[in-house]
Coordinates of N, CA and C in Angstrom, one line a residue:
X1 N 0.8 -1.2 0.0 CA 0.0 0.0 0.0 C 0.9 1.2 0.0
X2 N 0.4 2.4 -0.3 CA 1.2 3.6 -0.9 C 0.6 4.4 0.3
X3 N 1.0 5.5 0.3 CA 1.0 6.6 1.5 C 1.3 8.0 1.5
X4 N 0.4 8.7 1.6 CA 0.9 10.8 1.5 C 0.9 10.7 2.8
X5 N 1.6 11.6 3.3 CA 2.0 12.5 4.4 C 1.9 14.1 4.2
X6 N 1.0 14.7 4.8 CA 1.2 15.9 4.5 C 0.7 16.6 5.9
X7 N 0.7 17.7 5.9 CA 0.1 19.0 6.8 C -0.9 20.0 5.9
X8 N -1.8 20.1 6.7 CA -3.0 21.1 6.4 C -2.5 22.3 6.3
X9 N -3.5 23.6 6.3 CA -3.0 24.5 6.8 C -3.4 25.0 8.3
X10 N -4.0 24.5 8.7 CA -4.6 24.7 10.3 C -3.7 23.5 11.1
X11 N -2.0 22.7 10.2 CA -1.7 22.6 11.3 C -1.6 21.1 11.6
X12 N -2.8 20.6 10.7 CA -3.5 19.3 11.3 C -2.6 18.2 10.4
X13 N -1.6 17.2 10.8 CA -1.0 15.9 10.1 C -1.7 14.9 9.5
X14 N -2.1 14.9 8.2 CA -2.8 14.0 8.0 C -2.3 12.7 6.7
X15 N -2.9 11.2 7.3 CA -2.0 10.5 6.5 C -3.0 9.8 5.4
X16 N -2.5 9.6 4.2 CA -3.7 9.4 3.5 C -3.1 7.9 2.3
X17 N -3.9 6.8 3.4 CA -3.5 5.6 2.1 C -4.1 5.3 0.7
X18 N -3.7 5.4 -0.4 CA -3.7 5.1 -1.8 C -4.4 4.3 -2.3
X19 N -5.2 4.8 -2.2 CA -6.3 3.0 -2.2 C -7.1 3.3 -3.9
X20 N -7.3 4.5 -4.3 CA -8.2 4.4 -5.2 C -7.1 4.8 -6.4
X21 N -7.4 4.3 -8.0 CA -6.5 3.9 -8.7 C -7.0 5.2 -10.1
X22 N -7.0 6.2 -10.6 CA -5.9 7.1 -10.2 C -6.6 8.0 -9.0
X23 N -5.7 8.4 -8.2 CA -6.0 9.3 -7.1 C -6.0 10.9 -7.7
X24 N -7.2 11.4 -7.4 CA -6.6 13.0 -8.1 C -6.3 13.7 -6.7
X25 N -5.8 14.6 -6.5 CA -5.2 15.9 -5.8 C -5.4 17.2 -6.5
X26 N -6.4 18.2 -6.1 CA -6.2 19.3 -6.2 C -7.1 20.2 -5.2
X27 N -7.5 21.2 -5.7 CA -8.1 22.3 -4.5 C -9.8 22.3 -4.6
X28 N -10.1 21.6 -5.5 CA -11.6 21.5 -6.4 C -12.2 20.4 -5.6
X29 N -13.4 20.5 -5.5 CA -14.3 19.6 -4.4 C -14.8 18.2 -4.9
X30 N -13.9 17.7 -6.1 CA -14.1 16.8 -6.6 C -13.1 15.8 -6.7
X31 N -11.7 16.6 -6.0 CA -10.6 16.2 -6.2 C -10.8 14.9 -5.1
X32 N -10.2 14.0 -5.1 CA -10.3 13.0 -4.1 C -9.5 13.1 -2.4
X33 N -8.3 14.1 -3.3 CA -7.5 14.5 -1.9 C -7.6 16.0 -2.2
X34 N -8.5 17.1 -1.3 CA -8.9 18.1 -1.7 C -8.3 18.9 -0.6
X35 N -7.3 19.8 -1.3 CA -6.2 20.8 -0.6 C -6.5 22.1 -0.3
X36 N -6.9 22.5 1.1 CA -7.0 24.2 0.9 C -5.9 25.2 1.0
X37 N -5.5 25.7 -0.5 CA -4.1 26.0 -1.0 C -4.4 26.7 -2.3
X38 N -4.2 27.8 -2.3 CA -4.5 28.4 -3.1 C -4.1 28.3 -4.5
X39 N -2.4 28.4 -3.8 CA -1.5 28.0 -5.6 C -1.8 26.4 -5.6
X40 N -2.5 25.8 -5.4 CA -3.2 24.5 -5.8 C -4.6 24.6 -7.2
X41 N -4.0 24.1 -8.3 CA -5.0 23.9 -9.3 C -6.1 23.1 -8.9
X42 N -7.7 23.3 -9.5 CA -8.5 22.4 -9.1 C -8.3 20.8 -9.4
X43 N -7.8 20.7 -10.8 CA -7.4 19.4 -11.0 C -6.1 19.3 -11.0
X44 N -4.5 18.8 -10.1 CA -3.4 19.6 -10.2 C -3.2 18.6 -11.0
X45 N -2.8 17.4 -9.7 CA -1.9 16.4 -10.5 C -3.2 15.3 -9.9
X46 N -2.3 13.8 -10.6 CA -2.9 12.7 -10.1 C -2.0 11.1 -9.8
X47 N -2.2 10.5 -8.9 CA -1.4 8.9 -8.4 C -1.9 8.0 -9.7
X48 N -1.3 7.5 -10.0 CA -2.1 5.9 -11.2 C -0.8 5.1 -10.9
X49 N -1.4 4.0 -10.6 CA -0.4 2.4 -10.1 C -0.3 2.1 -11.8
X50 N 0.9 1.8 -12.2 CA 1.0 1.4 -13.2 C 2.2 0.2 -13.4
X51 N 1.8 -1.2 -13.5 CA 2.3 -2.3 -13.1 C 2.6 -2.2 -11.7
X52 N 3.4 -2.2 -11.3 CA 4.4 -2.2 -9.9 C 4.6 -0.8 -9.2
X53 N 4.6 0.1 -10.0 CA 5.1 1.5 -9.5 C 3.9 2.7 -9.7
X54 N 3.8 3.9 -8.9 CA 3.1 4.4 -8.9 C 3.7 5.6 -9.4
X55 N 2.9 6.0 -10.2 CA 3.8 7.7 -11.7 C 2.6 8.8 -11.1
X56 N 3.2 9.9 -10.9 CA 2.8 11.4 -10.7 C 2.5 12.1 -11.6
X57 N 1.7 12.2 -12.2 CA 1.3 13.0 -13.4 C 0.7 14.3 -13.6
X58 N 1.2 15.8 -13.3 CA 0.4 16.8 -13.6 C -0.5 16.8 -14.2
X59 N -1.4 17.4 -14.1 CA -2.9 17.4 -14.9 C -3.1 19.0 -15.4
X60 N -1.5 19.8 -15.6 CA -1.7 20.7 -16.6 C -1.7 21.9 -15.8
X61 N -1.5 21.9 -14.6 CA -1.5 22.7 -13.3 C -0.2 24.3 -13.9
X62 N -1.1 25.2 -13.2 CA -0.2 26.5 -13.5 C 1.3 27.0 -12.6
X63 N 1.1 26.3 -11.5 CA 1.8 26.1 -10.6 C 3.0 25.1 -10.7
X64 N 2.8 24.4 -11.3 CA 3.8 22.8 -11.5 C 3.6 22.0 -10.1
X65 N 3.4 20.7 -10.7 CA 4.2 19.5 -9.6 C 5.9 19.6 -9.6
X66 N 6.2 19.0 -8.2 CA 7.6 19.3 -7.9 C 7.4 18.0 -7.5
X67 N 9.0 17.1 -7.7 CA 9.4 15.6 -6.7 C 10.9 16.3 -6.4
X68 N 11.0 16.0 -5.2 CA 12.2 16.7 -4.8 C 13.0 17.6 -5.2
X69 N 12.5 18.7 -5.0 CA 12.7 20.1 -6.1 C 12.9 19.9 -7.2
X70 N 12.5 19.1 -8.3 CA 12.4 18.9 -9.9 C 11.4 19.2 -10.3
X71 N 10.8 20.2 -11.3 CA 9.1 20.4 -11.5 C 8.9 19.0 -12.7
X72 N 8.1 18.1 -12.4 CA 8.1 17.2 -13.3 C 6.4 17.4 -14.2
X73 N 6.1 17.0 -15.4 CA 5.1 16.4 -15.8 C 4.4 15.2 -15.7
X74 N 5.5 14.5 -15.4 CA 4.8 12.5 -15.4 C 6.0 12.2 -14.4
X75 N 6.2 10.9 -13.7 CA 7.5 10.9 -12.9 C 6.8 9.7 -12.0
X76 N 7.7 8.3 -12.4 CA 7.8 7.2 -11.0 C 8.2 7.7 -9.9
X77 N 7.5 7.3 -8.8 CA 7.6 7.5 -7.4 C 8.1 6.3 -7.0
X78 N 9.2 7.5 -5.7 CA 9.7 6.3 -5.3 C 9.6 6.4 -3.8
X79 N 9.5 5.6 -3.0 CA 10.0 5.9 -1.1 C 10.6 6.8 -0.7
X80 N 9.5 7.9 -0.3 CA 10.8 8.9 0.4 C 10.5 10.2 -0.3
X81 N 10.1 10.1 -1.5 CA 10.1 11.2 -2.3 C 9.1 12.1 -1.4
X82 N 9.9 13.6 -1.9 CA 9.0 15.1 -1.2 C 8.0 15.1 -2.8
X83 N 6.8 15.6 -2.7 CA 6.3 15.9 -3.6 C 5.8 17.7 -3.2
X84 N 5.8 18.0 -4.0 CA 5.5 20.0 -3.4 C 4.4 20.0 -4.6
X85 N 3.2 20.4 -4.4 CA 2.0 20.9 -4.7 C 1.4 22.3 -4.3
X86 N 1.9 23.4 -4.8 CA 1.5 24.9 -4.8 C 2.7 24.9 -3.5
X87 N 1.8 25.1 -1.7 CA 2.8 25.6 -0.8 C 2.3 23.9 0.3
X88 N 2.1 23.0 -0.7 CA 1.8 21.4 0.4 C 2.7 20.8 -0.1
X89 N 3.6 20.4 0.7 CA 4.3 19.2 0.7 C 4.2 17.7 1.3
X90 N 4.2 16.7 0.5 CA 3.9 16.2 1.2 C 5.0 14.8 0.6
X91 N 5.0 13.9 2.0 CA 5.9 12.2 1.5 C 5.3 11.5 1.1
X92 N 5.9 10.8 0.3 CA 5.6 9.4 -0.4 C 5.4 8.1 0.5
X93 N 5.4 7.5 0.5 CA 5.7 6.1 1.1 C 5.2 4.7 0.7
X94 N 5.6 4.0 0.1 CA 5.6 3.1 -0.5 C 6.3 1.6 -0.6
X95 N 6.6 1.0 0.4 CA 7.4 -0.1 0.6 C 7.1 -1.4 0.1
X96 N 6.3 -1.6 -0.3 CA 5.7 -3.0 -1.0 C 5.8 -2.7 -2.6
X97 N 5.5 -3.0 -3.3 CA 4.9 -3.2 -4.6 C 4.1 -3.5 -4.4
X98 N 3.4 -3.2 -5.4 CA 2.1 -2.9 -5.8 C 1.5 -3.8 -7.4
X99 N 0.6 -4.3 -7.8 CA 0.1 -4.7 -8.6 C -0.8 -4.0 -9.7
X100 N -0.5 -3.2 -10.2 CA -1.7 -2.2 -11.0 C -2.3 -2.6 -12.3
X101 N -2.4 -1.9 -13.3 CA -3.3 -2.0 -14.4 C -2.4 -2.2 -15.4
X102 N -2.4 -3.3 -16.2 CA -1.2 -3.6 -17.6 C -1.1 -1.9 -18.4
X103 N 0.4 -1.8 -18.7 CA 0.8 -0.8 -19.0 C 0.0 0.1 -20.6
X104 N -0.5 -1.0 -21.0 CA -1.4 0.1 -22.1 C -2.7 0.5 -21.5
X105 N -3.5 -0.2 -20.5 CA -4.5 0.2 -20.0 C -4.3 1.8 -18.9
X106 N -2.8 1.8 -18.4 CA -2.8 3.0 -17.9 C -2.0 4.3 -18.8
X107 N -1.3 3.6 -19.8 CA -0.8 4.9 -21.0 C -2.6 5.6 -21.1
X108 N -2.9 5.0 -21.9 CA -4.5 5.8 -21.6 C -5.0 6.8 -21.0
X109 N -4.8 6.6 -19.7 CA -4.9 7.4 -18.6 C -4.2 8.6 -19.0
X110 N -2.8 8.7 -18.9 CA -1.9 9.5 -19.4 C -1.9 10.0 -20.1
X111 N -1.6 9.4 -21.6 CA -1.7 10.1 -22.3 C -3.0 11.0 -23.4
X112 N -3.1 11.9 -23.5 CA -4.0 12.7 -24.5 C -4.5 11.8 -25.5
X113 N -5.8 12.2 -26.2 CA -5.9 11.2 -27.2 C -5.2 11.6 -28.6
X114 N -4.6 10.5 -29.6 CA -3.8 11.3 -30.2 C -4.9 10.9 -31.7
X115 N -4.3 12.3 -32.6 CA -5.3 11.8 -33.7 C -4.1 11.1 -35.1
X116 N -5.1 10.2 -35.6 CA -3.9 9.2 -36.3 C -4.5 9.9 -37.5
X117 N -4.0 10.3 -38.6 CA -3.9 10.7 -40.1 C -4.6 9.6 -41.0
X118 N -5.6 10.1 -41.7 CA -5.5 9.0 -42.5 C -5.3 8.8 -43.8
X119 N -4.8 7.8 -44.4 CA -3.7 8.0 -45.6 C -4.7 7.9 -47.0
X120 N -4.3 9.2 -47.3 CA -5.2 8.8 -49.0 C -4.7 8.5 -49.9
X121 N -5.8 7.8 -50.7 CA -5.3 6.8 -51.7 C -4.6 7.3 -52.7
X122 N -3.2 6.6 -53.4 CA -2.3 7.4 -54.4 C -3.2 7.5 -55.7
X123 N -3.3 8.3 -56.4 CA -3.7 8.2 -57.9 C -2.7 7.7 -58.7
X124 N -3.1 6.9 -59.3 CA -1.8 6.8 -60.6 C -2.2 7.2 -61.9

């Protein structure tokens, strides 16, 4: 099982296990882990288990995701890692592996949908 660590702003330590597959995080009342934080986007970033490891993925946030001071887009997590969201910081924790979703079912998730061209026929 996976694990945030973070602080409120009133203070309060709170720990939050990873249970739902992808987890969103932002300041919007729909977010799953809902932060009161201003430089926090409504939809920031999001958790998705993908095979064994769990990837961090911005969700296009104005502010950037950070993993140990690196502003990342997409990014494997690992044990330990700081993650910084607006002015929340919070730990990673992760000591098992994990079992997730075969890796084209979670590219999906990730990536945008892309448009394929389609090829017209040559004249001769």
């Amino acid at each position: 099982m996976a694990l945030l660590f973070f602080e409120k702003t009133n203070g309060e330590r709170v720990e939050i296990a990873v249970e739902t597959d992808p987890l969103s995080i932002g300041r919007g009342p729909t977010a799953d882990v809902s932060l009161e934080d201003l430089e926090v986007s409504r939809h920031h970033c999001a958790l998705l288990l993908w095979e064994d490891d769990w990837v961090l993925k911005d969700g296009g946030s104005v502010n950037g995701t950070w993993v140990n001071q690196k502003r990342v887009k997409i990014v494997i997590l690992k044990n330990g890692d700081i993650i910084l969201i607006g002015k929340t910081e919070m730990e990673f924790r992760a000591e098992e592996r994990q079992r997730g979703k075969s890796p084209s079912a979670t590219l999906q998730l990730l990536a945008p949908p892309r448009v394929i061209p389609v090829a017209t026929p040559v004249k001769e």
